[in-house]
Short mmCIF file of N, CA and C in Angstrom, two decimals:
data_model
loop_
_atom_site.label_atom_id
_atom_site.label_comp_id
_atom_site.label_asym_id
_atom_site.label_seq_id
_atom_site.Cartn_x
_atom_site.Cartn_y
_atom_site.Cartn_z
N MET A 1 23.54 20.17 -3.42
CA MET A 1 22.67 19.14 -3.92
C MET A 1 23.34 18.47 -5.12
N LYS A 2 23.30 17.15 -5.13
CA LYS A 2 23.95 16.34 -6.16
C LYS A 2 23.38 16.64 -7.55
N ASN A 3 24.27 16.93 -8.48
CA ASN A 3 23.90 17.16 -9.88
C ASN A 3 22.93 18.31 -10.11
N ARG A 4 22.85 19.23 -9.19
CA ARG A 4 21.92 20.36 -9.36
C ARG A 4 22.41 21.26 -10.49
N PRO A 5 21.54 21.52 -11.47
CA PRO A 5 21.95 22.39 -12.57
C PRO A 5 22.04 23.84 -12.12
N THR A 6 22.76 24.62 -12.88
CA THR A 6 22.77 26.05 -12.63
C THR A 6 21.41 26.62 -13.06
N LEU A 7 21.08 27.79 -12.57
CA LEU A 7 19.83 28.42 -12.97
C LEU A 7 19.82 28.66 -14.48
N ALA A 8 20.95 29.07 -15.03
CA ALA A 8 21.03 29.32 -16.46
C ALA A 8 20.76 28.04 -17.26
N ALA A 9 21.32 26.91 -16.81
CA ALA A 9 21.09 25.63 -17.49
C ALA A 9 19.62 25.22 -17.39
N LEU A 10 19.03 25.43 -16.21
CA LEU A 10 17.62 25.11 -16.02
C LEU A 10 16.75 25.93 -16.97
N LEU A 11 16.96 27.22 -17.00
CA LEU A 11 16.16 28.09 -17.87
C LEU A 11 16.37 27.75 -19.34
N GLY A 12 17.59 27.41 -19.69
CA GLY A 12 17.87 27.01 -21.07
C GLY A 12 17.13 25.74 -21.46
N SER A 13 17.06 24.78 -20.54
CA SER A 13 16.36 23.53 -20.86
C SER A 13 14.85 23.78 -20.99
N ILE A 14 14.31 24.67 -20.17
CA ILE A 14 12.88 25.00 -20.30
C ILE A 14 12.62 25.73 -21.62
N TYR A 15 13.50 26.63 -21.99
CA TYR A 15 13.38 27.32 -23.27
C TYR A 15 13.41 26.32 -24.43
N ASP A 16 14.35 25.36 -24.36
CA ASP A 16 14.44 24.34 -25.40
C ASP A 16 13.15 23.53 -25.50
N ALA A 17 12.56 23.20 -24.35
CA ALA A 17 11.32 22.42 -24.33
C ALA A 17 10.16 23.19 -24.95
N GLY A 18 10.18 24.50 -24.81
CA GLY A 18 9.14 25.32 -25.43
C GLY A 18 9.20 25.28 -26.94
N ALA A 19 10.39 25.03 -27.47
CA ALA A 19 10.56 24.99 -28.92
C ALA A 19 10.51 23.57 -29.49
N ASP A 20 10.71 22.57 -28.60
CA ASP A 20 10.80 21.18 -29.07
C ASP A 20 10.18 20.27 -28.01
N LEU A 21 9.00 19.71 -28.29
CA LEU A 21 8.31 18.88 -27.31
C LEU A 21 9.15 17.70 -26.84
N ASP A 22 10.04 17.20 -27.68
CA ASP A 22 10.89 16.07 -27.29
C ASP A 22 11.90 16.45 -26.22
N ALA A 23 12.08 17.75 -25.97
CA ALA A 23 13.03 18.20 -24.96
C ALA A 23 12.41 18.27 -23.55
N TRP A 24 11.08 18.05 -23.44
CA TRP A 24 10.43 18.16 -22.13
C TRP A 24 10.96 17.18 -21.08
N PRO A 25 11.19 15.91 -21.39
CA PRO A 25 11.71 15.02 -20.34
C PRO A 25 13.00 15.52 -19.72
N GLN A 26 13.92 16.01 -20.53
CA GLN A 26 15.18 16.53 -19.99
C GLN A 26 14.95 17.81 -19.20
N ALA A 27 14.07 18.68 -19.69
CA ALA A 27 13.78 19.92 -18.96
C ALA A 27 13.17 19.61 -17.60
N LEU A 28 12.24 18.64 -17.55
CA LEU A 28 11.63 18.28 -16.28
C LEU A 28 12.64 17.64 -15.33
N THR A 29 13.57 16.88 -15.88
CA THR A 29 14.64 16.33 -15.05
C THR A 29 15.43 17.46 -14.42
N GLN A 30 15.75 18.48 -15.20
CA GLN A 30 16.50 19.63 -14.67
C GLN A 30 15.70 20.36 -13.60
N VAL A 31 14.39 20.53 -13.81
CA VAL A 31 13.54 21.16 -12.80
C VAL A 31 13.59 20.36 -11.51
N GLY A 32 13.40 19.04 -11.63
CA GLY A 32 13.42 18.18 -10.44
C GLY A 32 14.73 18.25 -9.70
N LEU A 33 15.83 18.19 -10.41
CA LEU A 33 17.15 18.27 -9.77
C LEU A 33 17.34 19.63 -9.10
N TYR A 34 16.86 20.68 -9.74
CA TYR A 34 17.05 22.02 -9.20
C TYR A 34 16.31 22.21 -7.87
N VAL A 35 15.10 21.65 -7.78
CA VAL A 35 14.30 21.85 -6.57
C VAL A 35 14.37 20.67 -5.59
N GLY A 36 15.16 19.67 -5.90
CA GLY A 36 15.34 18.55 -4.99
C GLY A 36 14.23 17.52 -5.00
N CYS A 37 13.63 17.30 -6.16
CA CYS A 37 12.58 16.29 -6.30
C CYS A 37 13.08 15.17 -7.20
N GLU A 38 12.58 13.97 -6.94
CA GLU A 38 13.03 12.81 -7.71
C GLU A 38 12.13 12.50 -8.90
N SER A 39 11.01 13.17 -8.99
CA SER A 39 10.09 12.94 -10.09
C SER A 39 9.38 14.25 -10.40
N SER A 40 9.23 14.53 -11.68
CA SER A 40 8.49 15.73 -12.07
C SER A 40 7.71 15.43 -13.35
N VAL A 41 6.52 16.02 -13.41
CA VAL A 41 5.62 15.81 -14.55
C VAL A 41 5.04 17.15 -14.98
N PHE A 42 4.62 17.21 -16.22
CA PHE A 42 3.97 18.41 -16.74
C PHE A 42 2.79 17.97 -17.59
N SER A 43 1.67 18.65 -17.41
CA SER A 43 0.49 18.41 -18.23
C SER A 43 -0.02 19.73 -18.78
N LEU A 44 -0.33 19.73 -20.04
CA LEU A 44 -1.00 20.86 -20.68
C LEU A 44 -2.38 20.35 -21.06
N LEU A 45 -3.40 20.98 -20.50
CA LEU A 45 -4.77 20.53 -20.69
C LEU A 45 -5.60 21.62 -21.33
N LYS A 46 -6.59 21.20 -22.09
CA LYS A 46 -7.60 22.15 -22.55
C LYS A 46 -8.52 22.41 -21.36
N VAL A 47 -9.23 23.51 -21.37
CA VAL A 47 -10.10 23.84 -20.23
C VAL A 47 -11.19 22.80 -20.02
N ASP A 48 -11.50 21.99 -21.03
CA ASP A 48 -12.48 20.91 -20.84
C ASP A 48 -11.87 19.69 -20.16
N GLY A 49 -10.56 19.75 -19.86
CA GLY A 49 -9.88 18.66 -19.17
C GLY A 49 -9.17 17.69 -20.08
N SER A 50 -9.37 17.79 -21.39
CA SER A 50 -8.68 16.87 -22.29
C SER A 50 -7.20 17.26 -22.41
N ALA A 51 -6.38 16.24 -22.53
CA ALA A 51 -4.94 16.45 -22.52
C ALA A 51 -4.41 16.86 -23.89
N VAL A 52 -3.54 17.85 -23.88
CA VAL A 52 -2.78 18.24 -25.06
C VAL A 52 -1.41 17.57 -24.96
N LEU A 53 -0.86 17.55 -23.75
CA LEU A 53 0.47 16.99 -23.51
C LEU A 53 0.55 16.50 -22.07
N ASN A 54 1.04 15.29 -21.89
CA ASN A 54 1.40 14.75 -20.58
C ASN A 54 2.80 14.19 -20.72
N VAL A 55 3.70 14.68 -19.91
CA VAL A 55 5.10 14.23 -20.02
C VAL A 55 5.72 14.16 -18.63
N GLN A 56 6.63 13.20 -18.47
CA GLN A 56 7.36 13.07 -17.22
C GLN A 56 8.85 13.26 -17.47
N ASP A 57 9.59 13.42 -16.40
CA ASP A 57 11.03 13.62 -16.57
C ASP A 57 11.69 12.34 -17.09
N ALA A 58 12.93 12.49 -17.52
CA ALA A 58 13.66 11.39 -18.15
C ALA A 58 13.95 10.24 -17.17
N ARG A 59 13.82 10.50 -15.87
CA ARG A 59 14.11 9.46 -14.87
C ARG A 59 12.90 8.59 -14.59
N GLY A 60 11.72 8.96 -15.10
CA GLY A 60 10.48 8.31 -14.73
C GLY A 60 10.25 6.95 -15.35
N ASP A 61 9.34 6.21 -14.74
CA ASP A 61 8.93 4.89 -15.19
C ASP A 61 7.70 5.06 -16.08
N ALA A 62 7.80 4.63 -17.33
CA ALA A 62 6.72 4.83 -18.30
C ALA A 62 5.42 4.13 -17.88
N GLU A 63 5.52 2.93 -17.33
CA GLU A 63 4.32 2.20 -16.91
C GLU A 63 3.62 2.91 -15.75
N ALA A 64 4.40 3.35 -14.78
CA ALA A 64 3.82 4.05 -13.63
C ALA A 64 3.15 5.35 -14.07
N PHE A 65 3.77 6.06 -15.01
CA PHE A 65 3.19 7.31 -15.51
C PHE A 65 1.91 7.03 -16.28
N ALA A 66 1.90 5.98 -17.08
CA ALA A 66 0.68 5.61 -17.82
C ALA A 66 -0.45 5.26 -16.85
N LEU A 67 -0.11 4.56 -15.77
CA LEU A 67 -1.11 4.23 -14.75
C LEU A 67 -1.65 5.51 -14.12
N PHE A 68 -0.75 6.43 -13.77
CA PHE A 68 -1.17 7.71 -13.19
C PHE A 68 -2.13 8.43 -14.14
N ILE A 69 -1.76 8.55 -15.40
CA ILE A 69 -2.58 9.28 -16.38
C ILE A 69 -3.93 8.60 -16.56
N SER A 70 -3.96 7.29 -16.59
CA SER A 70 -5.20 6.58 -16.85
C SER A 70 -6.14 6.53 -15.65
N LYS A 71 -5.56 6.65 -14.44
CA LYS A 71 -6.38 6.38 -13.27
C LYS A 71 -6.47 7.52 -12.24
N PHE A 72 -5.51 8.43 -12.24
CA PHE A 72 -5.42 9.39 -11.13
C PHE A 72 -5.40 10.85 -11.57
N THR A 73 -6.20 11.17 -12.57
CA THR A 73 -6.23 12.56 -13.04
C THR A 73 -7.62 13.19 -12.90
N SER A 74 -8.40 12.67 -11.98
CA SER A 74 -9.71 13.26 -11.70
C SER A 74 -9.81 13.57 -10.21
N PRO A 75 -10.67 14.51 -9.83
CA PRO A 75 -10.82 14.84 -8.42
C PRO A 75 -11.28 13.65 -7.56
N ASP A 76 -11.97 12.68 -8.17
CA ASP A 76 -12.42 11.51 -7.43
C ASP A 76 -11.26 10.64 -6.96
N THR A 77 -10.20 10.57 -7.74
CA THR A 77 -9.07 9.71 -7.41
C THR A 77 -7.83 10.48 -6.94
N ASN A 78 -7.85 11.80 -7.13
CA ASN A 78 -6.71 12.63 -6.78
C ASN A 78 -7.23 14.01 -6.38
N PRO A 79 -7.38 14.27 -5.07
CA PRO A 79 -7.96 15.54 -4.62
C PRO A 79 -7.24 16.78 -5.13
N ALA A 80 -5.97 16.67 -5.44
CA ALA A 80 -5.22 17.83 -5.93
C ALA A 80 -5.76 18.33 -7.26
N VAL A 81 -6.34 17.45 -8.06
CA VAL A 81 -6.84 17.84 -9.38
C VAL A 81 -7.93 18.91 -9.24
N GLY A 82 -8.84 18.71 -8.32
CA GLY A 82 -9.90 19.70 -8.11
C GLY A 82 -9.35 21.02 -7.64
N ARG A 83 -8.38 20.98 -6.74
CA ARG A 83 -7.76 22.21 -6.25
C ARG A 83 -7.03 22.95 -7.37
N LEU A 84 -6.29 22.18 -8.17
CA LEU A 84 -5.52 22.80 -9.25
C LEU A 84 -6.43 23.40 -10.32
N ALA A 85 -7.59 22.80 -10.54
CA ALA A 85 -8.52 23.32 -11.55
C ALA A 85 -9.00 24.73 -11.22
N THR A 86 -9.06 25.05 -9.94
CA THR A 86 -9.54 26.37 -9.54
C THR A 86 -8.41 27.30 -9.07
N ALA A 87 -7.19 26.80 -9.09
CA ALA A 87 -6.04 27.59 -8.64
C ALA A 87 -5.65 28.63 -9.68
N VAL A 88 -4.95 29.64 -9.22
CA VAL A 88 -4.42 30.68 -10.12
C VAL A 88 -2.96 30.35 -10.44
N PRO A 89 -2.44 30.88 -11.54
CA PRO A 89 -1.03 30.63 -11.86
C PRO A 89 -0.12 31.01 -10.70
N GLY A 90 0.81 30.12 -10.43
CA GLY A 90 1.74 30.33 -9.32
C GLY A 90 1.29 29.70 -8.02
N GLU A 91 0.01 29.35 -7.93
CA GLU A 91 -0.50 28.74 -6.70
C GLU A 91 0.02 27.30 -6.59
N ILE A 92 0.38 26.93 -5.38
CA ILE A 92 0.93 25.61 -5.10
C ILE A 92 -0.07 24.82 -4.26
N VAL A 93 -0.25 23.57 -4.63
CA VAL A 93 -1.14 22.66 -3.91
C VAL A 93 -0.28 21.53 -3.37
N LEU A 94 -0.35 21.32 -2.07
CA LEU A 94 0.40 20.24 -1.42
C LEU A 94 -0.52 19.09 -1.07
N ARG A 95 -0.03 17.88 -1.18
CA ARG A 95 -0.81 16.70 -0.81
C ARG A 95 -1.34 16.83 0.61
N GLU A 96 -0.57 17.36 1.50
CA GLU A 96 -0.94 17.47 2.91
C GLU A 96 -2.15 18.39 3.14
N GLN A 97 -2.50 19.21 2.17
CA GLN A 97 -3.66 20.08 2.29
C GLN A 97 -4.96 19.30 2.20
N ASP A 98 -4.93 18.15 1.56
CA ASP A 98 -6.14 17.36 1.34
C ASP A 98 -6.19 16.06 2.13
N LEU A 99 -5.04 15.47 2.39
CA LEU A 99 -5.01 14.16 3.02
C LEU A 99 -4.01 14.13 4.17
N THR A 100 -4.45 13.60 5.30
CA THR A 100 -3.51 13.34 6.40
C THR A 100 -2.59 12.20 5.97
N ASP A 101 -1.52 11.98 6.69
CA ASP A 101 -0.64 10.86 6.36
C ASP A 101 -1.40 9.54 6.42
N ALA A 102 -2.27 9.36 7.41
CA ALA A 102 -3.04 8.12 7.53
C ALA A 102 -3.95 7.93 6.31
N GLN A 103 -4.61 8.99 5.87
CA GLN A 103 -5.47 8.90 4.68
C GLN A 103 -4.63 8.62 3.43
N TRP A 104 -3.48 9.26 3.35
CA TRP A 104 -2.57 9.07 2.22
C TRP A 104 -2.13 7.61 2.12
N HIS A 105 -1.81 7.00 3.23
CA HIS A 105 -1.36 5.60 3.22
C HIS A 105 -2.45 4.66 2.71
N ARG A 106 -3.72 5.04 2.87
CA ARG A 106 -4.83 4.22 2.39
C ARG A 106 -5.23 4.55 0.95
N ALA A 107 -4.75 5.65 0.43
CA ALA A 107 -5.15 6.11 -0.91
C ALA A 107 -4.53 5.23 -2.00
N ALA A 108 -5.34 4.93 -3.01
CA ALA A 108 -4.87 4.12 -4.13
C ALA A 108 -3.71 4.81 -4.86
N LEU A 109 -3.75 6.12 -4.99
CA LEU A 109 -2.67 6.85 -5.65
C LEU A 109 -1.33 6.59 -4.95
N TYR A 110 -1.34 6.62 -3.64
CA TYR A 110 -0.10 6.34 -2.89
C TYR A 110 0.31 4.87 -3.07
N ARG A 111 -0.64 3.98 -2.86
CA ARG A 111 -0.32 2.55 -2.90
C ARG A 111 0.12 2.07 -4.29
N GLU A 112 -0.48 2.63 -5.35
CA GLU A 112 -0.22 2.13 -6.70
C GLU A 112 0.86 2.89 -7.46
N VAL A 113 1.07 4.16 -7.13
CA VAL A 113 2.02 4.96 -7.89
C VAL A 113 3.19 5.43 -7.02
N TYR A 114 2.87 6.14 -5.97
CA TYR A 114 3.93 6.75 -5.15
C TYR A 114 4.79 5.72 -4.42
N ARG A 115 4.19 4.85 -3.63
CA ARG A 115 4.97 3.90 -2.82
C ARG A 115 5.86 3.00 -3.67
N PRO A 116 5.35 2.40 -4.76
CA PRO A 116 6.24 1.56 -5.58
C PRO A 116 7.44 2.32 -6.15
N ALA A 117 7.27 3.62 -6.36
CA ALA A 117 8.37 4.44 -6.91
C ALA A 117 9.27 5.01 -5.82
N GLY A 118 8.95 4.75 -4.55
CA GLY A 118 9.75 5.29 -3.46
C GLY A 118 9.47 6.75 -3.19
N LEU A 119 8.30 7.22 -3.60
CA LEU A 119 7.92 8.63 -3.44
C LEU A 119 6.89 8.77 -2.33
N TYR A 120 6.81 9.96 -1.76
CA TYR A 120 5.85 10.19 -0.67
C TYR A 120 5.16 11.55 -0.77
N HIS A 121 5.93 12.60 -0.92
CA HIS A 121 5.38 13.96 -0.92
C HIS A 121 5.10 14.41 -2.36
N GLY A 122 3.97 15.09 -2.54
CA GLY A 122 3.62 15.62 -3.85
C GLY A 122 3.24 17.08 -3.78
N LEU A 123 3.57 17.78 -4.84
CA LEU A 123 3.27 19.21 -4.97
C LEU A 123 2.79 19.43 -6.39
N GLY A 124 1.74 20.21 -6.54
CA GLY A 124 1.27 20.60 -7.86
C GLY A 124 1.21 22.11 -7.95
N ALA A 125 1.48 22.62 -9.13
CA ALA A 125 1.43 24.07 -9.33
C ALA A 125 0.85 24.38 -10.70
N VAL A 126 0.04 25.42 -10.75
CA VAL A 126 -0.46 25.92 -12.02
C VAL A 126 0.60 26.86 -12.57
N VAL A 127 1.13 26.53 -13.75
CA VAL A 127 2.17 27.37 -14.35
C VAL A 127 1.67 28.15 -15.56
N LEU A 128 0.45 27.81 -16.00
CA LEU A 128 -0.16 28.52 -17.13
C LEU A 128 -1.67 28.39 -17.00
N LYS A 129 -2.37 29.48 -17.23
CA LYS A 129 -3.83 29.42 -17.26
C LYS A 129 -4.30 30.50 -18.21
N THR A 130 -4.94 30.05 -19.31
CA THR A 130 -5.50 30.97 -20.28
C THR A 130 -6.98 30.60 -20.45
N SER A 131 -7.66 31.28 -21.34
CA SER A 131 -9.06 30.95 -21.58
C SER A 131 -9.21 29.59 -22.26
N ARG A 132 -8.12 29.06 -22.81
CA ARG A 132 -8.18 27.78 -23.53
C ARG A 132 -7.38 26.65 -22.90
N HIS A 133 -6.35 26.98 -22.10
CA HIS A 133 -5.44 25.94 -21.59
C HIS A 133 -5.06 26.18 -20.13
N ILE A 134 -4.66 25.08 -19.50
CA ILE A 134 -4.06 25.14 -18.17
C ILE A 134 -2.82 24.24 -18.19
N GLY A 135 -1.73 24.75 -17.65
CA GLY A 135 -0.48 24.00 -17.55
C GLY A 135 -0.19 23.68 -16.10
N LEU A 136 0.06 22.40 -15.82
CA LEU A 136 0.28 21.95 -14.45
C LEU A 136 1.65 21.29 -14.32
N LEU A 137 2.35 21.64 -13.26
CA LEU A 137 3.63 21.04 -12.94
C LEU A 137 3.46 20.24 -11.66
N GLY A 138 3.91 19.00 -11.67
CA GLY A 138 3.88 18.17 -10.48
C GLY A 138 5.28 17.76 -10.08
N LEU A 139 5.57 17.86 -8.78
CA LEU A 139 6.88 17.50 -8.25
C LEU A 139 6.70 16.51 -7.11
N GLN A 140 7.45 15.43 -7.14
CA GLN A 140 7.33 14.41 -6.12
C GLN A 140 8.70 14.11 -5.52
N ARG A 141 8.69 13.75 -4.23
CA ARG A 141 9.94 13.45 -3.56
C ARG A 141 9.73 12.37 -2.52
N PRO A 142 10.80 11.67 -2.13
CA PRO A 142 10.66 10.62 -1.11
C PRO A 142 10.43 11.22 0.28
N ARG A 143 9.96 10.42 1.17
CA ARG A 143 9.66 10.87 2.52
C ARG A 143 10.91 11.42 3.21
N LYS A 144 12.04 10.76 3.01
CA LYS A 144 13.28 11.17 3.68
C LYS A 144 13.73 12.57 3.26
N ALA A 145 13.27 13.04 2.11
CA ALA A 145 13.63 14.39 1.65
C ALA A 145 12.85 15.47 2.37
N GLY A 146 11.79 15.07 3.05
CA GLY A 146 10.96 16.04 3.77
C GLY A 146 9.87 16.59 2.88
N ALA A 147 8.87 17.14 3.54
CA ALA A 147 7.73 17.69 2.82
C ALA A 147 8.13 18.87 1.96
N ASN A 148 7.41 19.06 0.88
CA ASN A 148 7.61 20.25 0.06
C ASN A 148 7.17 21.46 0.87
N GLN A 149 7.90 22.52 0.74
CA GLN A 149 7.58 23.74 1.49
C GLN A 149 7.04 24.79 0.56
#
């Protein structure tokens, strides 16, 4: 895989991000490259749903990410949000679990965020869940890369 970091480099970038919030975009870029995704995002939320941190990888489009955050972070506009809210750490939620391809093509999230960015498949995972916070990782890839497994 092109530009895939070593596992040691990936872990180092995640460690750096834990100590310095400004390092998150680079760490997410490394995560995306390691797993073969073209876009990756991380959100740290309070259990009431309010955001502590929303960040995208260094390759991302700031306007598209702002649109996603403002419009597609509720179960009404993004079915994965409801699934992730009840998921346990390590659980993975795939777009295909909630929407058929035909439904996805009609969804505003696909039409307004994914398609303009050349993305198709989405995966969300709970990476942290405490009594006060939930950490979510999102990975997106183009259709030609194949569905997330």
